[in-house]
Short mmCIF file of C-alpha atoms and ligand atoms in Angstrom, two decimals:
data_model
loop_
_atom_site.label_atom_id
_atom_site.label_comp_id
_atom_site.label_asym_id
_atom_site.label_seq_id
_atom_site.Cartn_x
_atom_site.Cartn_y
_atom_site.Cartn_z
CA MET V 1 40.39 62.78 110.11
CA GLN V 2 40.85 64.49 107.09
CA ASN V 3 43.16 63.26 105.82
CA ASN V 4 43.12 59.85 105.46
CA GLN V 5 46.01 59.59 103.16
CA THR V 6 48.63 60.62 105.43
CA LEU V 7 46.57 58.22 107.66
CA PHE V 8 47.57 55.20 106.08
CA GLU V 9 50.91 56.68 105.71
CA ALA V 10 51.62 56.94 108.78
CA ILE V 11 49.67 53.64 109.53
CA GLU V 12 52.64 52.32 107.52
CA LEU V 13 55.22 54.36 109.08
CA ILE V 14 54.29 52.86 112.26
CA LYS V 15 53.91 49.20 111.19
CA LYS V 16 57.42 49.21 109.70
CA SER V 17 59.27 50.58 112.08
CA GLU V 18 60.60 48.41 114.76
CA GLU V 19 62.09 50.70 117.44
CA ILE V 20 60.36 54.61 117.96
CA ILE V 21 60.61 56.94 119.99
CA VAL V 22 57.12 59.15 121.60
CA PHE V 23 58.56 62.66 122.42
CA SER V 24 55.38 62.88 124.57
CA GLY V 25 53.83 66.69 126.01
CA ALA V 26 51.22 68.26 127.94
CA GLY V 27 48.54 67.82 125.29
CA ILE V 28 48.73 64.15 125.39
CA SER V 29 47.56 64.76 129.23
CA THR V 30 44.28 67.10 128.68
CA LYS V 31 41.38 64.14 127.88
CA SER V 32 42.66 63.13 131.22
CA GLY V 33 41.31 66.17 132.99
CA ILE V 34 45.18 68.29 133.60
CA LEU V 35 45.19 71.39 131.56
CA ASP V 36 48.13 71.88 129.46
CA PHE V 37 50.50 75.06 129.67
CA ARG V 38 49.53 77.38 126.43
CA SER V 39 46.48 76.54 124.78
CA SER V 40 43.99 78.95 125.69
CA ASP V 41 42.12 77.38 128.00
CA GLY V 42 45.27 76.08 129.70
CA LEU V 43 47.48 76.11 132.67
CA TYR V 44 49.10 79.85 132.41
CA ASN V 45 45.86 81.47 131.42
CA HIS V 46 44.21 79.88 134.30
CA ILE V 47 46.64 81.18 136.41
CA SER V 48 46.08 84.60 135.23
CA SER V 49 42.81 84.80 135.86
CA ASN V 50 42.23 82.42 139.08
CA TYR V 51 46.00 83.31 141.08
CA ASP V 52 47.85 86.43 141.95
CA LEU V 53 51.50 86.14 140.50
CA PRO V 54 53.46 88.03 139.13
CA TYR V 55 52.86 85.72 136.16
CA PRO V 56 51.72 83.05 134.99
CA GLU V 57 55.89 80.72 134.61
CA ALA V 58 56.56 82.09 138.12
CA ILE V 59 54.62 79.38 139.41
CA PHE V 60 57.78 76.94 137.65
CA GLU V 61 60.39 79.21 139.31
CA LEU V 62 62.37 78.51 142.18
CA ASP V 63 62.39 81.86 144.08
CA TYR V 64 59.01 82.69 144.14
CA PHE V 65 58.41 78.86 144.84
CA ILE V 66 59.85 79.13 148.25
CA GLU V 67 58.23 82.43 148.59
CA ASN V 68 54.89 81.14 147.92
CA PRO V 69 54.67 77.19 147.37
CA LYS V 70 50.78 76.84 147.87
CA PRO V 71 49.95 77.99 144.34
CA PHE V 72 52.84 74.99 143.26
CA TYR V 73 51.35 72.56 145.59
CA ASN V 74 47.29 73.48 144.09
CA LEU V 75 48.60 72.64 140.69
CA ALA V 76 49.87 69.16 141.81
CA MET V 77 46.93 68.44 144.29
CA GLY V 78 44.83 68.05 140.74
CA ILE V 79 48.29 65.95 138.98
CA LEU V 80 47.40 63.34 141.77
CA ASP V 81 44.49 63.32 142.23
CA GLN V 82 43.83 59.53 142.41
CA TYR V 83 40.59 59.56 139.76
CA ILE V 84 43.39 60.68 137.18
CA ARG V 85 43.81 57.95 134.45
CA PRO V 86 46.11 57.64 131.36
CA THR V 87 44.37 58.32 128.43
CA LYS V 88 43.68 56.21 124.81
CA CYS V 89 46.67 57.60 123.87
CA HIS V 90 48.93 56.68 126.60
CA GLU V 91 47.33 53.35 126.48
CA PHE V 92 47.80 53.22 122.62
CA LEU V 93 51.45 53.43 123.10
CA ALA V 94 51.74 50.90 125.96
CA TRP V 95 50.26 48.41 123.59
CA LEU V 96 52.40 49.11 120.69
CA GLU V 97 55.15 47.96 122.90
CA GLU V 98 52.77 44.96 123.65
CA GLN V 99 52.95 44.31 120.24
CA GLY V 100 56.76 43.63 120.23
CA LYS V 101 57.85 47.53 118.91
CA GLN V 102 61.17 48.85 120.52
CA ILE V 103 59.21 52.46 122.44
CA LYS V 104 61.29 55.01 123.74
CA ILE V 105 59.04 57.66 125.70
CA ILE V 106 60.86 60.80 126.34
CA THR V 107 57.79 62.83 128.32
CA GLN V 108 57.22 66.50 129.16
CA ASN V 109 55.20 65.34 131.35
CA SER V 110 55.56 64.59 134.88
CA ASP V 111 51.69 63.09 135.90
CA MET V 112 53.46 59.85 135.30
CA LEU V 113 50.23 58.70 132.95
CA HIS V 114 52.61 57.06 130.96
CA GLN V 115 53.50 54.62 133.34
CA VAL V 116 50.23 54.03 134.66
CA ALA V 117 48.97 52.83 131.49
CA GLY V 118 51.84 50.11 131.60
CA SER V 119 55.27 51.72 128.82
CA GLN V 120 58.32 50.41 130.39
CA ASP V 121 60.51 52.52 129.15
CA ILE V 122 60.34 56.73 130.19
CA MET V 123 62.27 59.27 130.52
CA GLU V 124 60.73 61.98 132.36
CA CYS V 125 62.98 65.10 131.21
CA HIS V 126 60.93 67.82 132.96
CA GLY V 127 61.32 65.64 136.28
CA THR V 128 59.01 63.56 138.60
CA PHE V 129 56.68 63.46 141.16
CA ASN V 130 57.45 60.43 142.25
CA SER V 131 60.27 61.57 144.04
CA ALA V 132 61.24 65.20 146.26
CA HIS V 133 63.68 67.10 148.11
CA CYS V 134 63.62 69.05 150.95
CA LEU V 135 65.27 72.22 149.85
CA GLU V 136 67.30 73.06 152.91
CA CYS V 137 68.98 69.89 154.41
CA GLU V 138 68.13 68.36 150.30
CA SER V 139 66.60 65.13 152.52
CA GLU V 140 65.34 62.48 149.87
CA PHE V 141 61.57 62.38 150.09
CA HIS V 142 59.37 59.24 148.14
CA LEU V 143 55.89 60.22 146.47
CA ASP V 144 54.17 58.07 149.00
CA ASP V 145 55.87 59.93 152.11
CA ILE V 146 53.90 63.32 151.08
CA ARG V 147 50.91 63.00 149.00
CA ASP V 148 48.22 63.00 151.62
CA THR V 149 49.55 65.98 152.84
CA ILE V 150 49.27 67.62 149.32
CA LEU V 151 45.97 66.07 148.59
CA GLU V 152 45.53 67.61 151.94
CA GLY V 153 46.01 71.02 150.31
CA THR V 154 48.56 71.53 152.94
CA VAL V 155 52.13 72.11 151.56
CA PRO V 156 55.12 69.18 153.27
CA TYR V 157 57.90 70.11 155.06
CA CYS V 158 60.99 68.27 156.04
CA ASP V 159 61.30 67.51 160.07
CA CYS V 160 64.18 69.97 159.71
CA GLY V 161 61.39 72.84 158.68
CA GLY V 162 62.94 72.78 155.12
CA LEU V 163 60.43 73.32 152.26
CA ILE V 164 60.05 70.26 150.06
CA LYS V 165 59.88 70.33 146.34
CA PRO V 166 59.07 67.48 144.27
CA ASP V 167 61.82 66.51 142.18
CA VAL V 168 59.71 68.21 138.91
CA VAL V 169 62.90 70.96 136.92
CA PHE V 170 61.96 74.03 137.56
CA PHE V 171 62.72 76.89 134.80
CA GLY V 172 66.98 77.63 135.08
CA GLU V 173 66.98 74.38 137.05
CA ASP V 174 69.20 71.57 134.24
CA LEU V 175 66.82 68.60 133.07
CA PRO V 176 68.40 65.21 134.84
CA GLU V 177 71.50 63.89 133.73
CA GLU V 178 70.92 60.63 131.80
CA VAL V 179 68.69 63.59 128.94
CA TYR V 180 72.00 64.93 128.35
CA SER V 181 73.66 61.48 128.17
CA TYR V 182 70.80 60.01 125.86
CA PHE V 183 71.43 63.22 122.90
CA GLU V 184 75.27 63.45 123.40
CA LYS V 185 75.14 59.80 121.08
CA GLU V 186 73.64 60.21 117.80
CA VAL V 187 70.23 58.73 118.50
CA GLU V 188 68.97 56.38 115.91
CA ALA V 189 65.66 55.43 115.59
CA ASP V 190 62.99 54.07 112.77
CA LEU V 191 59.96 56.48 113.56
CA ILE V 192 59.65 59.35 116.31
CA LEU V 193 56.00 60.28 117.19
CA ILE V 194 55.31 63.76 118.65
CA LEU V 195 52.32 64.12 121.27
CA GLY V 196 50.58 66.60 122.67
CA THR V 197 53.84 69.12 122.94
CA SER V 198 54.08 73.13 121.28
CA LEU V 199 57.68 72.66 120.97
CA ASN V 200 58.37 75.85 123.16
CA VAL V 201 60.38 74.90 125.71
CA LEU V 202 64.17 74.77 126.08
CA PRO V 203 66.42 72.74 125.80
CA ILE V 204 64.49 69.04 124.79
CA SER V 205 62.47 70.67 121.74
CA LYS V 206 66.00 71.77 120.06
CA PHE V 207 67.38 68.06 120.73
CA ILE V 208 63.95 66.84 119.51
CA THR V 209 63.83 68.84 116.50
CA GLU V 210 67.71 68.40 115.36
CA ILE V 211 66.12 64.69 114.86
CA LEU V 212 63.67 65.60 112.39
CA GLU V 213 66.77 65.97 109.66
CA ARG V 214 67.36 62.22 110.06
CA ILE V 215 64.07 60.32 110.98
CA PRO V 216 60.76 59.47 110.02
CA SER V 217 58.50 61.95 111.97
CA ILE V 218 54.49 62.13 112.86
CA MET V 219 52.82 64.76 115.15
CA VAL V 220 49.75 65.04 116.26
CA ASN V 221 49.02 68.13 118.04
CA LEU V 222 45.67 70.38 117.88
CA GLU V 223 47.12 73.74 117.19
CA ALA V 224 50.16 74.52 114.84
CA THR V 225 53.70 74.49 115.94
CA GLN V 226 56.58 76.52 114.14
CA TYR V 227 58.25 72.82 112.83
CA ASP V 228 55.29 71.45 111.31
CA LYS V 229 56.51 71.72 108.13
CA GLU V 230 59.15 69.70 109.53
CA VAL V 231 57.43 66.50 109.75
CA THR V 232 56.64 63.47 107.19
CA CYS V 233 53.03 63.08 108.70
CA LEU V 234 51.04 65.98 110.76
CA PHE V 235 48.02 66.00 112.22
CA ASN V 236 46.29 68.32 113.87
CA GLU V 237 44.17 66.84 115.03
CA ASP V 238 42.88 65.34 118.48
CA LEU V 239 45.54 62.56 119.93
CA ASN V 240 42.62 60.18 121.43
CA GLU V 241 40.92 60.28 117.72
CA PHE V 242 44.06 59.44 116.16
CA ALA V 243 45.23 56.98 118.50
CA GLU V 244 41.95 54.97 118.50
CA LEU V 245 41.72 55.48 114.85
CA SER V 246 45.73 54.09 113.92
CA TRP V 247 44.74 51.30 116.87
CA GLY V 248 42.04 49.71 115.45
CA LEU V 249 43.50 50.17 111.91
CA LEU V 250 47.23 48.50 113.26
CA GLU V 251 45.17 45.40 115.21
CA LYS V 252 43.96 44.35 112.03
CA SER V 253 47.35 43.76 110.63
CA LEU V 254 50.26 43.79 113.14
P1 LIG J 305 52.24 73.27 125.84
O1 LIG J 305 51.13 73.14 126.66
O2 LIG J 305 53.21 74.05 125.15
O3 LIG J 305 51.66 72.35 124.69
C1 LIG J 305 50.94 71.25 124.73
C2 LIG J 305 50.08 71.24 123.01
O4 LIG J 305 49.02 70.26 122.66
C3 LIG J 305 49.68 72.52 122.69
O5 LIG J 305 49.85 72.77 121.34
C4 LIG J 305 47.95 72.09 122.42
O6 LIG J 305 47.15 72.23 121.29
C5 LIG J 305 47.75 70.61 122.09
N1 LIG J 305 46.79 69.56 122.72
C6 LIG J 305 45.95 69.76 124.34
N2 LIG J 305 45.27 68.96 123.70
C7 LIG J 305 45.04 67.75 122.82
C8 LIG J 305 44.67 66.76 122.57
N3 LIG J 305 43.42 66.25 123.20
N4 LIG J 305 45.36 66.00 121.49
C9 LIG J 305 46.01 67.11 120.68
N5 LIG J 305 47.03 67.72 120.90
C10 LIG J 305 46.00 68.54 122.28
O7 LIG J 305 52.98 71.71 126.61
P2 LIG J 305 54.34 71.44 126.51
O8 LIG J 305 54.53 71.37 124.63
O9 LIG J 305 53.95 69.87 127.40
O10 LIG J 305 57.85 72.84 131.34
O11 LIG J 305 54.69 72.39 127.15
C11 LIG J 305 56.37 72.25 127.77
C12 LIG J 305 56.49 72.86 129.00
O12 LIG J 305 56.60 73.93 129.60
C13 LIG J 305 56.43 72.00 130.11
O13 LIG J 305 57.09 69.89 130.57
C14 LIG J 305 56.37 72.75 131.15
C15 LIG J 305 56.10 73.98 130.53
O14 LIG J 305 56.13 75.05 131.03
C16 LIG J 305 57.99 72.67 133.12
O15 LIG J 305 57.36 72.57 133.93
C17 LIG J 305 59.41 72.65 133.13
#
């Protein structure tokens, strides 16, 4: 860890905060083996070199998905792999909750690793793989109904013949209603942790960065973001390293 002073400041902030919002992005899961999106070794570069897509983001566009759902389902296979386990950082957040902190996780991830780690209050602002809908008759499916099909490398279809799409938010689709109602009111918390996100995707990055004017914040991200100057404590570090160090220091004092 490069800066001990900032680490101690961050630890003090966590210690004295009762209500903590956690905003997580793909960077929290890279150590689980899931690619993030925009790093040089992330998904979008991987798609550019390995898939024949018009442009990488097409993998999350409805029109393209209807025409060619295979690339999206290939990606889903990696996320739903049973050997993918939460990272130290996911576990650290669940531990903080066990210590009596009120933790609200707002995640852009649909990998469900916060749930597996044991966090209780999770808002999946870019949707989830846990449920899915037929694009024709709108029948609802649980992940268990389609998991094996996806893991076999086959695209799941409904009995009506329609293509099934997991309830992951694609570009151009609205975020789940609960996200808008949550941010409609003035968000209150003692601290916000921003973990593993480039803060590039609207509208959620706007909702989050607006809070930075009012609530102390800790950001941990390997690469710089355009909001680095707006946070209270900044760590351009690996999240597992941050989590391990913080956990060790807090364990002695909480
Ligand atoms: P990005 O890929 O844009 O950003 C992930 C960030 O995590 C990068 O800035 C990395 O530097 C950082 N990172 C990676 N591994 C890390 C580690 N071990 N420790 C610390 N930092 C690490 O991912 P998101 O910001 O989550 O949307 O992307 C937001 C949205 O863009 C996604 O939800 C997805 C995508 O398009 C939809 O699918 C709708």
